[in-house]
Structure formats: structure tokens, C-alpha cells
CSV table of C-alpha atoms in Angstrom, one decimal:
chain,number,residue,atom,x,y,z
S,1,MET,CA,0.0,0.0,0.0
S,2,THR,CA,2.9,2.4,0.8
S,3,GLN,CA,4.4,1.8,-2.6
S,4,ILE,CA,1.1,2.5,-4.4
S,5,ALA,CA,0.6,5.7,-2.4
S,6,GLN,CA,4.1,6.8,-3.3
S,7,SER,CA,3.5,6.1,-6.9
S,8,ARG,CA,0.3,8.1,-6.9
S,9,GLN,CA,2.1,11.0,-5.1
S,10,LEU,CA,4.8,11.0,-7.8
S,11,GLN,CA,2.3,11.1,-10.6
S,12,GLN,CA,0.4,13.9,-8.8
S,13,ASN,CA,3.6,15.9,-8.3
S,14,ALA,CA,4.5,15.5,-11.9
S,15,GLN,CA,1.1,16.8,-13.0
S,16,GLU,CA,1.6,19.9,-10.8
S,17,LEU,CA,5.0,20.8,-12.3
S,18,PRO,CA,4.8,23.6,-14.8
S,19,ILE,CA,7.7,22.2,-16.7
S,20,SER,CA,7.9,18.4,-16.9
S,21,GLY,CA,6.6,15.5,-19.1
S,22,GLN,CA,7.4,14.7,-22.7
S,23,LYS,CA,7.9,18.3,-23.8
S,24,PHE,CA,10.7,18.7,-21.3
S,25,ASP,CA,12.1,15.3,-22.4
S,26,TRP,CA,12.4,16.6,-25.9
S,27,LEU,CA,14.3,19.7,-24.7
S,28,VAL,CA,16.7,17.4,-22.9
S,29,ILE,CA,17.0,15.1,-25.9
S,30,MET,CA,17.9,18.0,-28.2
S,31,THR,CA,20.6,19.4,-25.9
S,32,THR,CA,21.9,16.0,-25.1
S,33,ILE,CA,22.4,15.3,-28.8
S,34,TRP,CA,24.5,18.5,-29.0
S,35,PHE,CA,26.4,17.4,-25.8
S,36,ILE,CA,27.2,13.8,-26.9
S,37,GLY,CA,27.8,14.9,-30.5
S,38,GLY,CA,30.5,17.2,-29.1
S,39,LEU,CA,32.0,14.3,-27.2
S,40,PHE,CA,32.3,12.4,-30.5
S,41,VAL,CA,33.8,15.4,-32.2
S,42,ASP,CA,36.4,15.6,-29.5
S,43,GLY,CA,37.0,11.8,-29.7
S,44,TRP,CA,37.5,12.2,-33.5
S,45,ALA,CA,40.1,14.9,-32.8
S,46,HIS,CA,41.9,12.7,-30.3
S,47,ASN,CA,41.9,9.7,-32.7
S,48,ASN,CA,43.2,11.7,-35.6
S,49,GLY,CA,45.9,13.7,-34.0
S,50,ARG,CA,44.1,17.0,-34.0
S,51,VAL,CA,44.7,18.0,-30.4
S,52,ASP,CA,47.7,19.7,-28.8
S,53,ASP,CA,48.8,20.1,-25.2
S,54,SER,CA,46.1,22.7,-24.4
S,55,PHE,CA,42.7,22.2,-22.8
S,56,PHE,CA,41.3,25.1,-24.8
S,57,THR,CA,40.6,23.5,-28.2
S,58,PRO,CA,37.6,24.1,-30.6
S,59,TYR,CA,36.6,20.4,-30.1
S,60,HIS,CA,36.4,21.0,-26.3
S,61,ALA,CA,34.4,24.2,-27.1
S,62,VAL,CA,31.7,22.1,-28.9
S,63,PHE,CA,31.7,19.5,-26.2
S,64,TYR,CA,31.5,21.9,-23.2
S,65,SER,CA,29.0,24.2,-24.8
S,66,GLY,CA,26.7,21.2,-25.2
S,67,PHE,CA,27.1,20.6,-21.5
S,68,LEU,CA,26.2,24.2,-20.8
S,69,ALA,CA,23.0,23.9,-22.9
S,70,VAL,CA,22.0,20.7,-21.1
S,71,ALA,CA,22.7,22.4,-17.7
S,72,ILE,CA,20.6,25.5,-18.6
S,73,VAL,CA,17.6,23.4,-19.6
S,74,HIS,CA,17.7,21.4,-16.4
S,75,LEU,CA,18.4,24.3,-14.0
S,76,PHE,CA,15.9,26.6,-15.7
S,77,ALA,CA,13.1,24.0,-15.5
S,78,THR,CA,13.8,23.5,-11.8
S,79,TYR,CA,13.9,27.2,-11.2
S,80,LYS,CA,10.6,27.8,-13.0
S,81,ASN,CA,8.9,25.0,-11.1
S,82,HIS,CA,10.2,26.4,-7.8
S,83,GLN,CA,8.8,29.8,-8.7
S,84,ALA,CA,5.4,28.1,-9.0
S,85,GLY,CA,5.5,27.6,-5.2
S,86,LEU,CA,7.2,24.1,-5.0
S,87,SER,CA,10.1,23.3,-2.8
S,88,TRP,CA,13.5,22.9,-4.6
S,89,GLN,CA,13.3,19.2,-4.2
S,90,ALA,CA,9.8,18.9,-5.5
S,91,ALA,CA,10.6,21.4,-8.4
S,92,ILE,CA,12.9,19.0,-10.1
S,93,PRO,CA,11.2,17.5,-13.2
S,94,GLN,CA,10.1,13.9,-12.6
S,95,GLY,CA,12.9,11.4,-13.3
S,96,TYR,CA,15.6,14.0,-13.4
S,97,VAL,CA,17.0,14.0,-9.9
S,98,LEU,CA,20.0,11.8,-10.9
S,99,SER,CA,20.4,14.0,-14.0
S,100,LEU,CA,21.1,17.0,-11.7
S,101,ALA,CA,23.6,14.9,-9.8
S,102,GLY,CA,25.2,14.0,-13.1
S,103,LEU,CA,25.5,17.8,-13.9
S,104,ALA,CA,27.3,18.3,-10.6
S,105,ILE,CA,29.6,15.4,-11.2
S,106,PHE,CA,30.4,16.5,-14.7
S,107,ALA,CA,31.1,20.1,-13.6
S,108,VAL,CA,33.5,18.9,-11.0
S,109,GLY,CA,35.1,16.5,-13.4
S,110,GLY,CA,35.4,19.3,-16.1
S,111,VAL,CA,37.3,21.6,-13.8
S,112,GLY,CA,39.4,18.6,-12.7
S,113,ASP,CA,40.0,17.7,-16.3
S,114,MET,CA,41.3,21.2,-17.1
S,115,ILE,CA,43.7,21.0,-14.2
S,116,TRP,CA,44.7,17.4,-15.1
S,117,HIS,CA,45.5,18.4,-18.7
S,118,GLU,CA,47.4,21.5,-17.8
S,119,THR,CA,49.4,19.5,-15.3
S,120,PHE,CA,50.0,16.2,-17.0
S,121,GLY,CA,49.3,17.0,-20.7
S,122,ILE,CA,46.8,15.5,-23.1
S,123,GLU,CA,46.2,11.8,-22.7
S,124,GLU,CA,46.7,9.6,-25.8
S,125,GLY,CA,45.0,6.4,-26.8
S,126,THR,CA,43.4,4.2,-24.2
S,127,ALA,CA,44.8,6.4,-21.4
S,128,ALA,CA,42.4,9.1,-22.5
S,129,LEU,CA,39.5,6.8,-21.5
S,130,LEU,CA,40.9,5.8,-18.2
S,131,SER,CA,42.1,9.0,-16.6
S,132,PRO,CA,40.2,9.7,-13.3
S,133,THR,CA,38.8,13.0,-14.5
S,134,HIS,CA,37.5,11.4,-17.8
S,135,LEU,CA,35.9,8.6,-15.9
S,136,MET,CA,34.2,11.2,-13.7
S,137,LEU,CA,33.0,13.0,-16.9
S,138,GLY,CA,31.7,9.7,-18.2
S,139,ILE,CA,29.7,8.9,-15.0
S,140,GLY,CA,28.1,12.4,-15.1
S,141,MET,CA,27.2,12.0,-18.8
S,142,GLY,CA,25.7,8.6,-18.2
S,143,LEU,CA,23.4,10.1,-15.5
S,144,ILE,CA,22.4,13.0,-17.7
S,145,THR,CA,21.7,11.1,-20.9
S,146,THR,CA,19.4,8.6,-19.1
S,147,GLY,CA,17.1,11.2,-17.7
S,148,PRO,CA,14.4,10.9,-20.4
S,149,ILE,CA,14.5,7.1,-19.9
S,150,ARG,CA,13.9,7.4,-16.1
S,151,ALA,CA,11.2,10.1,-16.7
S,152,ALA,CA,9.2,8.0,-19.1
S,153,GLY,CA,9.7,4.9,-17.0
S,154,GLN,CA,7.9,6.6,-14.1
S,155,ARG,CA,4.9,7.6,-16.2
S,156,LYS,CA,2.5,4.6,-15.7
S,157,ASP,CA,0.2,5.5,-18.5
S,158,GLU,CA,2.8,4.9,-21.2
S,159,SER,CA,3.1,1.3,-22.3
S,160,LYS,CA,4.6,1.9,-25.7
S,161,MET,CA,8.1,3.2,-25.7
S,162,PRO,CA,8.2,6.9,-26.5
S,163,PHE,CA,10.5,8.1,-29.2
S,164,THR,CA,12.4,10.2,-26.6
S,165,VAL,CA,13.4,6.9,-24.9
S,166,LEU,CA,14.5,5.4,-28.2
S,167,ILE,CA,16.9,8.3,-28.9
S,168,ALA,CA,18.1,8.4,-25.3
S,169,THR,CA,18.8,4.7,-25.3
S,170,ALA,CA,20.8,5.0,-28.6
S,171,VAL,CA,22.7,7.9,-27.2
S,172,PHE,CA,23.5,6.2,-23.9
S,173,ILE,CA,24.7,3.0,-25.7
S,174,SER,CA,26.9,5.1,-27.9
S,175,LEU,CA,28.3,6.9,-24.8
S,176,ALA,CA,29.0,3.5,-23.3
S,177,THR,CA,30.8,2.2,-26.5
S,178,PHE,CA,32.7,5.5,-26.6
S,179,MET,CA,34.0,5.0,-23.1
S,180,THR,CA,34.9,1.4,-23.8
S,181,GLN,CA,36.1,2.0,-27.4
S,182,TYR,CA,39.3,0.0,-26.7
S,183,ALA,CA,37.0,-3.1,-26.4
S,184,TYR,CA,34.4,-2.1,-29.1
S,185,PHE,CA,34.2,-5.2,-31.1
S,186,PHE,CA,33.1,-3.5,-34.3
S,187,ASP,CA,36.4,-1.6,-34.5
S,188,ALA,CA,38.9,-3.7,-32.5
S,189,ALA,CA,38.2,-6.9,-34.4
S,190,SER,CA,39.0,-5.3,-37.8
S,191,LYS,CA,42.4,-4.1,-36.5
S,192,ILE,CA,43.2,-7.4,-34.7
S,193,MET,CA,42.0,-10.0,-37.2
S,194,THR,CA,43.3,-8.4,-40.5
S,195,GLY,CA,46.8,-8.2,-41.8
S,196,ARG,CA,49.5,-10.6,-40.9
S,197,PRO,CA,49.3,-12.7,-37.7
S,198,PRO,CA,51.8,-11.8,-34.9
S,199,THR,CA,54.9,-13.9,-35.0
S,200,ASN,CA,55.4,-13.6,-31.2
S,201,GLY,CA,53.5,-16.3,-29.4
S,202,PHE,CA,52.5,-13.9,-26.5
S,203,LEU,CA,51.2,-11.3,-28.9
S,204,TYR,CA,49.4,-14.0,-30.9
S,205,ASP,CA,47.5,-15.1,-27.8
S,206,ILE,CA,46.8,-11.5,-26.6
S,207,SER,CA,45.3,-10.7,-30.0
S,208,HIS,CA,42.8,-13.6,-29.5
S,209,VAL,CA,42.1,-12.5,-25.9
S,210,ALA,CA,41.4,-9.0,-27.1
S,211,GLY,CA,38.9,-10.3,-29.6
S,212,VAL,CA,37.1,-12.4,-27.0
S,213,ASP,CA,37.0,-9.5,-24.5
S,214,GLY,CA,35.7,-7.1,-27.2
S,215,GLY,CA,32.9,-9.5,-28.1
S,216,LEU,CA,31.8,-10.0,-24.5
S,217,ILE,CA,32.0,-6.3,-23.5
S,218,THR,CA,30.2,-5.1,-26.6
S,219,THR,CA,27.5,-7.7,-26.2
S,220,ALA,CA,27.0,-6.9,-22.5
S,221,ILE,CA,26.5,-3.2,-23.3
S,222,PHE,CA,24.0,-3.7,-26.0
S,223,MET,CA,22.0,-6.6,-24.6
S,224,SER,CA,21.8,-5.3,-21.0
S,225,ILE,CA,20.2,-2.1,-22.3
S,226,PHE,CA,18.0,-4.0,-24.7
S,227,PHE,CA,16.6,-6.1,-21.9
S,228,ILE,CA,15.8,-3.1,-19.7
S,229,ILE,CA,13.7,-1.3,-22.3
S,230,MET,CA,12.1,-4.6,-23.3
S,231,ARG,CA,11.0,-5.2,-19.8
S,232,ARG,CA,9.4,-1.8,-19.4
S,233,TRP,CA,7.9,-0.9,-22.8
S,234,GLN,CA,6.4,-2.3,-26.0
S,235,LEU,CA,9.0,-1.6,-28.5
S,236,PRO,CA,7.9,0.0,-31.8
S,237,THR,CA,9.0,-1.5,-35.1
S,238,GLY,CA,12.5,-0.4,-36.1
S,239,THR,CA,13.8,0.1,-32.6
S,240,PHE,CA,16.9,-1.9,-33.1
S,241,THR,CA,17.6,-0.5,-36.6
S,242,ALA,CA,17.5,3.0,-35.1
S,243,ILE,CA,19.8,2.1,-32.2
S,244,PHE,CA,22.4,0.4,-34.4
S,245,PHE,CA,22.2,3.1,-37.0
S,246,ILE,CA,22.9,5.9,-34.5
S,247,ASN,CA,25.7,3.9,-32.9
S,248,GLY,CA,27.2,3.0,-36.2
S,249,LEU,CA,27.0,6.7,-37.4
S,250,LEU,CA,28.7,8.1,-34.3
S,251,MET,CA,31.3,5.4,-33.9
S,252,GLY,CA,32.0,5.2,-37.6
S,253,TYR,CA,32.5,8.9,-37.7
S,254,MET,CA,34.9,8.9,-34.8
S,255,PHE,CA,36.9,5.9,-36.2
S,256,MET,CA,36.5,7.1,-39.9
S,257,GLU,CA,35.1,3.7,-40.8
S,258,LEU,CA,32.3,3.6,-43.4
S,259,LEU,CA,31.8,-0.1,-42.8
S,260,LEU,CA,30.2,0.7,-39.4
S,261,VAL,CA,27.9,3.3,-41.0
S,262,PHE,CA,26.6,0.9,-43.5
S,263,LEU,CA,26.8,-2.5,-41.7
S,264,LEU,CA,25.2,-1.7,-38.3
S,265,PRO,CA,21.9,-0.5,-39.7
S,266,ILE,CA,21.7,-3.8,-41.6
S,267,VAL,CA,22.4,-5.6,-38.4
S,268,GLY,CA,19.6,-3.6,-36.7
S,269,VAL,CA,17.2,-4.7,-39.4
S,270,MET,CA,18.1,-8.4,-38.8
S,271,VAL,CA,17.6,-8.0,-35.1
S,272,ASP,CA,14.2,-6.2,-35.6
S,273,ILE,CA,13.1,-9.2,-37.8
S,274,LEU,CA,14.2,-11.6,-35.1
S,275,PHE,CA,12.3,-9.6,-32.5
S,276,ALA,CA,9.2,-9.6,-34.6
S,277,LEU,CA,9.4,-13.4,-35.1
S,278,LEU,CA,10.1,-14.3,-31.5
S,279,ARG,CA,8.0,-11.6,-29.7
S,280,PRO,CA,10.1,-11.8,-26.5
S,281,SER,CA,8.4,-10.4,-23.4
S,282,SER,CA,7.8,-11.2,-19.8
S,283,ALA,CA,4.8,-13.3,-20.9
S,284,ASN,CA,7.0,-15.2,-23.4
S,285,PRO,CA,10.1,-16.3,-21.5
S,286,LYS,CA,11.1,-18.7,-24.3
S,287,GLY,CA,11.2,-15.8,-26.7
S,288,ILE,CA,13.4,-13.9,-24.3
S,289,ARG,CA,15.9,-16.7,-24.0
S,290,LEU,CA,16.1,-17.3,-27.8
S,291,PHE,CA,16.4,-13.6,-28.4
S,292,ALA,CA,19.2,-13.4,-25.9
S,293,LEU,CA,21.1,-16.2,-27.6
S,294,MET,CA,20.6,-15.3,-31.2
S,295,THR,CA,21.1,-11.5,-31.2
S,296,PRO,CA,24.8,-11.5,-30.3
S,297,ILE,CA,25.4,-14.3,-32.8
S,298,ILE,CA,23.8,-12.1,-35.5
S,299,PHE,CA,25.7,-8.9,-34.9
S,300,LEU,CA,29.1,-10.4,-34.1
S,301,LEU,CA,29.0,-12.9,-36.9
S,302,ALA,CA,27.8,-10.2,-39.4
S,303,TYR,CA,30.8,-8.1,-38.6
S,304,THR,CA,33.4,-10.9,-38.7
S,305,VAL,CA,31.9,-12.2,-42.0
S,306,ALA,CA,32.0,-8.7,-43.5
S,307,ILE,CA,35.7,-8.3,-42.4
S,308,GLU,CA,36.5,-11.7,-43.9
S,309,LEU,CA,34.9,-10.9,-47.2
S,310,LEU,CA,36.3,-7.3,-47.5
S,311,TYR,CA,39.8,-7.7,-46.1
S,312,GLY,CA,40.5,-11.3,-45.3
S,313,SER,CA,41.5,-12.5,-41.8
S,314,TRP,CA,44.2,-14.6,-40.2
S,315,TRP,CA,41.8,-15.6,-37.4
S,316,GLU,CA,41.0,-19.3,-37.3
S,317,ILE,CA,37.4,-20.2,-37.8
S,318,HIS,CA,37.3,-21.5,-34.2
S,319,PHE,CA,37.7,-17.9,-33.0
S,320,GLN,CA,35.4,-16.4,-35.5
S,321,THR,CA,32.6,-18.7,-34.6
S,322,GLY,CA,33.5,-19.3,-30.9
S,323,ILE,CA,33.4,-15.6,-29.8
S,324,PRO,CA,29.7,-15.2,-30.9
S,325,VAL,CA,28.7,-18.4,-29.1
S,326,LEU,CA,30.5,-17.3,-25.9
S,327,ALA,CA,28.9,-13.9,-26.1
S,328,ALA,CA,25.5,-15.5,-26.6
S,329,LEU,CA,25.9,-17.5,-23.4
S,330,GLY,CA,26.8,-14.3,-21.6
S,331,SER,CA,23.7,-12.6,-23.0
S,332,LEU,CA,21.6,-15.6,-21.9
S,333,CYS,CA,22.9,-15.1,-18.3
S,334,LEU,CA,22.1,-11.4,-18.5
S,335,SER,CA,18.5,-12.2,-19.6
S,336,TYR,CA,18.0,-14.2,-16.4
S,337,MET,CA,19.0,-11.2,-14.3
S,338,VAL,CA,16.5,-8.9,-16.0
S,339,PHE,CA,13.8,-11.5,-16.6
S,340,PRO,CA,14.2,-14.0,-13.7
S,341,SER,CA,13.1,-17.6,-14.2
S,342,THR,CA,9.5,-18.2,-13.0
S,343,SER,CA,10.5,-21.8,-12.0
S,344,ILE,CA,12.6,-20.5,-9.1
S,345,GLU,CA,10.6,-18.9,-6.3
S,346,PRO,CA,12.3,-15.8,-4.7
S,347,LEU,CA,13.2,-15.9,-1.0
S,348,ALA,CA,10.3,-14.6,1.1
S,349,ASP,CA,10.9,-11.4,3.1
């Protein structure tokens, strides 16, 4: 009864807010696209040697101006709601409390990043993704970009996934693949499996391990988010095509790889077809398990086959086929975390 009362109170508070709901979600989405787009512009600059030892670059200007736009939207909405007579806490648009926390984390990380760069210089390669200040920025961005997902998730009258959630999901997945680009299978595999095989035994083994890790991490990112939105909403036709298209466009631009731009939308179409055939849902657990198993096999095999046809590969067929199978098993385990088995009764409180 307490939870029902709290839920009703949340909905009542949301209705009383002058600025909230889907219109506000759209404002957040538009500024978030600017924000995360700036991140990928900066990532492109890092990957193509366009940065120097200064924090003050045009690429940072695009990135941080996007953050400023996102911050203004959130803070202005909270201020206007407060002016309507609500407390500061109640004035925060529904679902965006963590987004404000993300703004604070990012702001602190941004100042720290400037000090870090001026003190230690500009990070190169994987180090740029692992510096403490950049990780703090990533955490802040993750909380900000998922605001529209949390907001829509709290609106009980919406069973079909809003377009704002679709865009926010694609943006968040792309943020996650940006922050783990050293293990992004759709780029790492092409660099590892093409050309001549390493003659050093240790490097030969490490190349295979990197491919396995990339397949598992990329699968975990995509499938965990897929399961979350599948559990909450009815997904519109074309959901996976849109997500893979946006991810391929952003990552392909950053890596300057046209293959990602053209291949990933095709992968999305295949996943959409699979989803339509299996109809996975909480009411169809067999469909969930089959979707969990087959989706990673589709997108990992599609990429390795494309690389094989376009460039050739020194990878043995055991690795090319084994990595998708291993990733599929990991995806199956993730599905049981989001959609628990009904054959196992939970422990009573």
C-alpha cells in the first residue's frame, strides 16, 4: 500500500509541475544530442591527432557548450517549477534528480580535467579513457543522458516506448561504447584479425584474448540495455535498426570507418526481424531466451563475415565462430538477471 501511495504521489507531483513531461524530455534530448555529439567530435580529434597540449581547443568548445546547454535546460526548469511555489526538491522534473547529480559530477570533473590536462598534458590512446577525470565525466554524462528514460519509466500511462526513450537509449549505448572503445568489437576486431598474424607467441595469444574481451563487453553493453527497455515498454517497429544506425553513425565517424555506418543498420534490421518473429516479453520467456542467444550471434558474426569478405582474416574459424557463441551464453545469463526464471521462487521477506 505504501508503494502504491508513493507512486500516486509521484504522478500527482509530476502533473503539478509547470515544466515536466514529454515536452521537457524533448528539450533534454535536443541538448543531449549536442552534448554527446560534441563528445564524439572531441573523440575524432583525439583519434586523428588534431589535439595539442592545451585544454582550450575548438573540439572542447563544442563539447562543453553542449554541457552548458543541457545544464541550462535542467536548471531553468527546476527554477521555474520552484517559482510556482514548490520546494526545490519537488521542483525537479520527474525522473531528473539523478540528472542534476550528473550535472554536478560532470562540472567537478570538467574543472578537474582542465587541471589534469594542464598538469600532465593531453592523454593519448586508451589512457584518455581511463584517466580519473575522464571517468568522472563519463559517469556524469551517463546520469544526464538517461534522464528521459527514467522520466518516461515513471509515467505509468505509457506502455509503448516513447521516441524520446529510443533516442536516449541509442545515445546512452553510444556513450558506453565511446567510453569502452578499446574493447568495441566493431572496430577492434578489424584491427586485430586483419593483416599478418603476430609472430610472437604472446602477442598472438593476446590478439585472440582482445577479440574475446571485445565480443563479451560489446554484447554486455547492447544486450543489458535492450533487456531493460524490453521489460518496461512495448518496442515500436524499427527500434533496433534506429539504435544500431545511431551507434554506427557516431562510432563510424569517430573511427572514420564507413563499414560501421553501412553495416550496423543492416544488423539492426536483422535484429528487428528476429524480435518480430520471437516476440520476446515477460509473458513469453522462451522468446526472451532465444532472443538473448541469437542476437549477439547475429551482430558479431555479421561483422566478422564482413571483415573476412572485404579484407580477409588470419583468425582461425574456431575464434570467428566461438566468440559469438561465448557472447551468446553471456547474453543468456544477463537475460535471467532482468527476466528472472519463473520456475525459481524468490526468497520470502
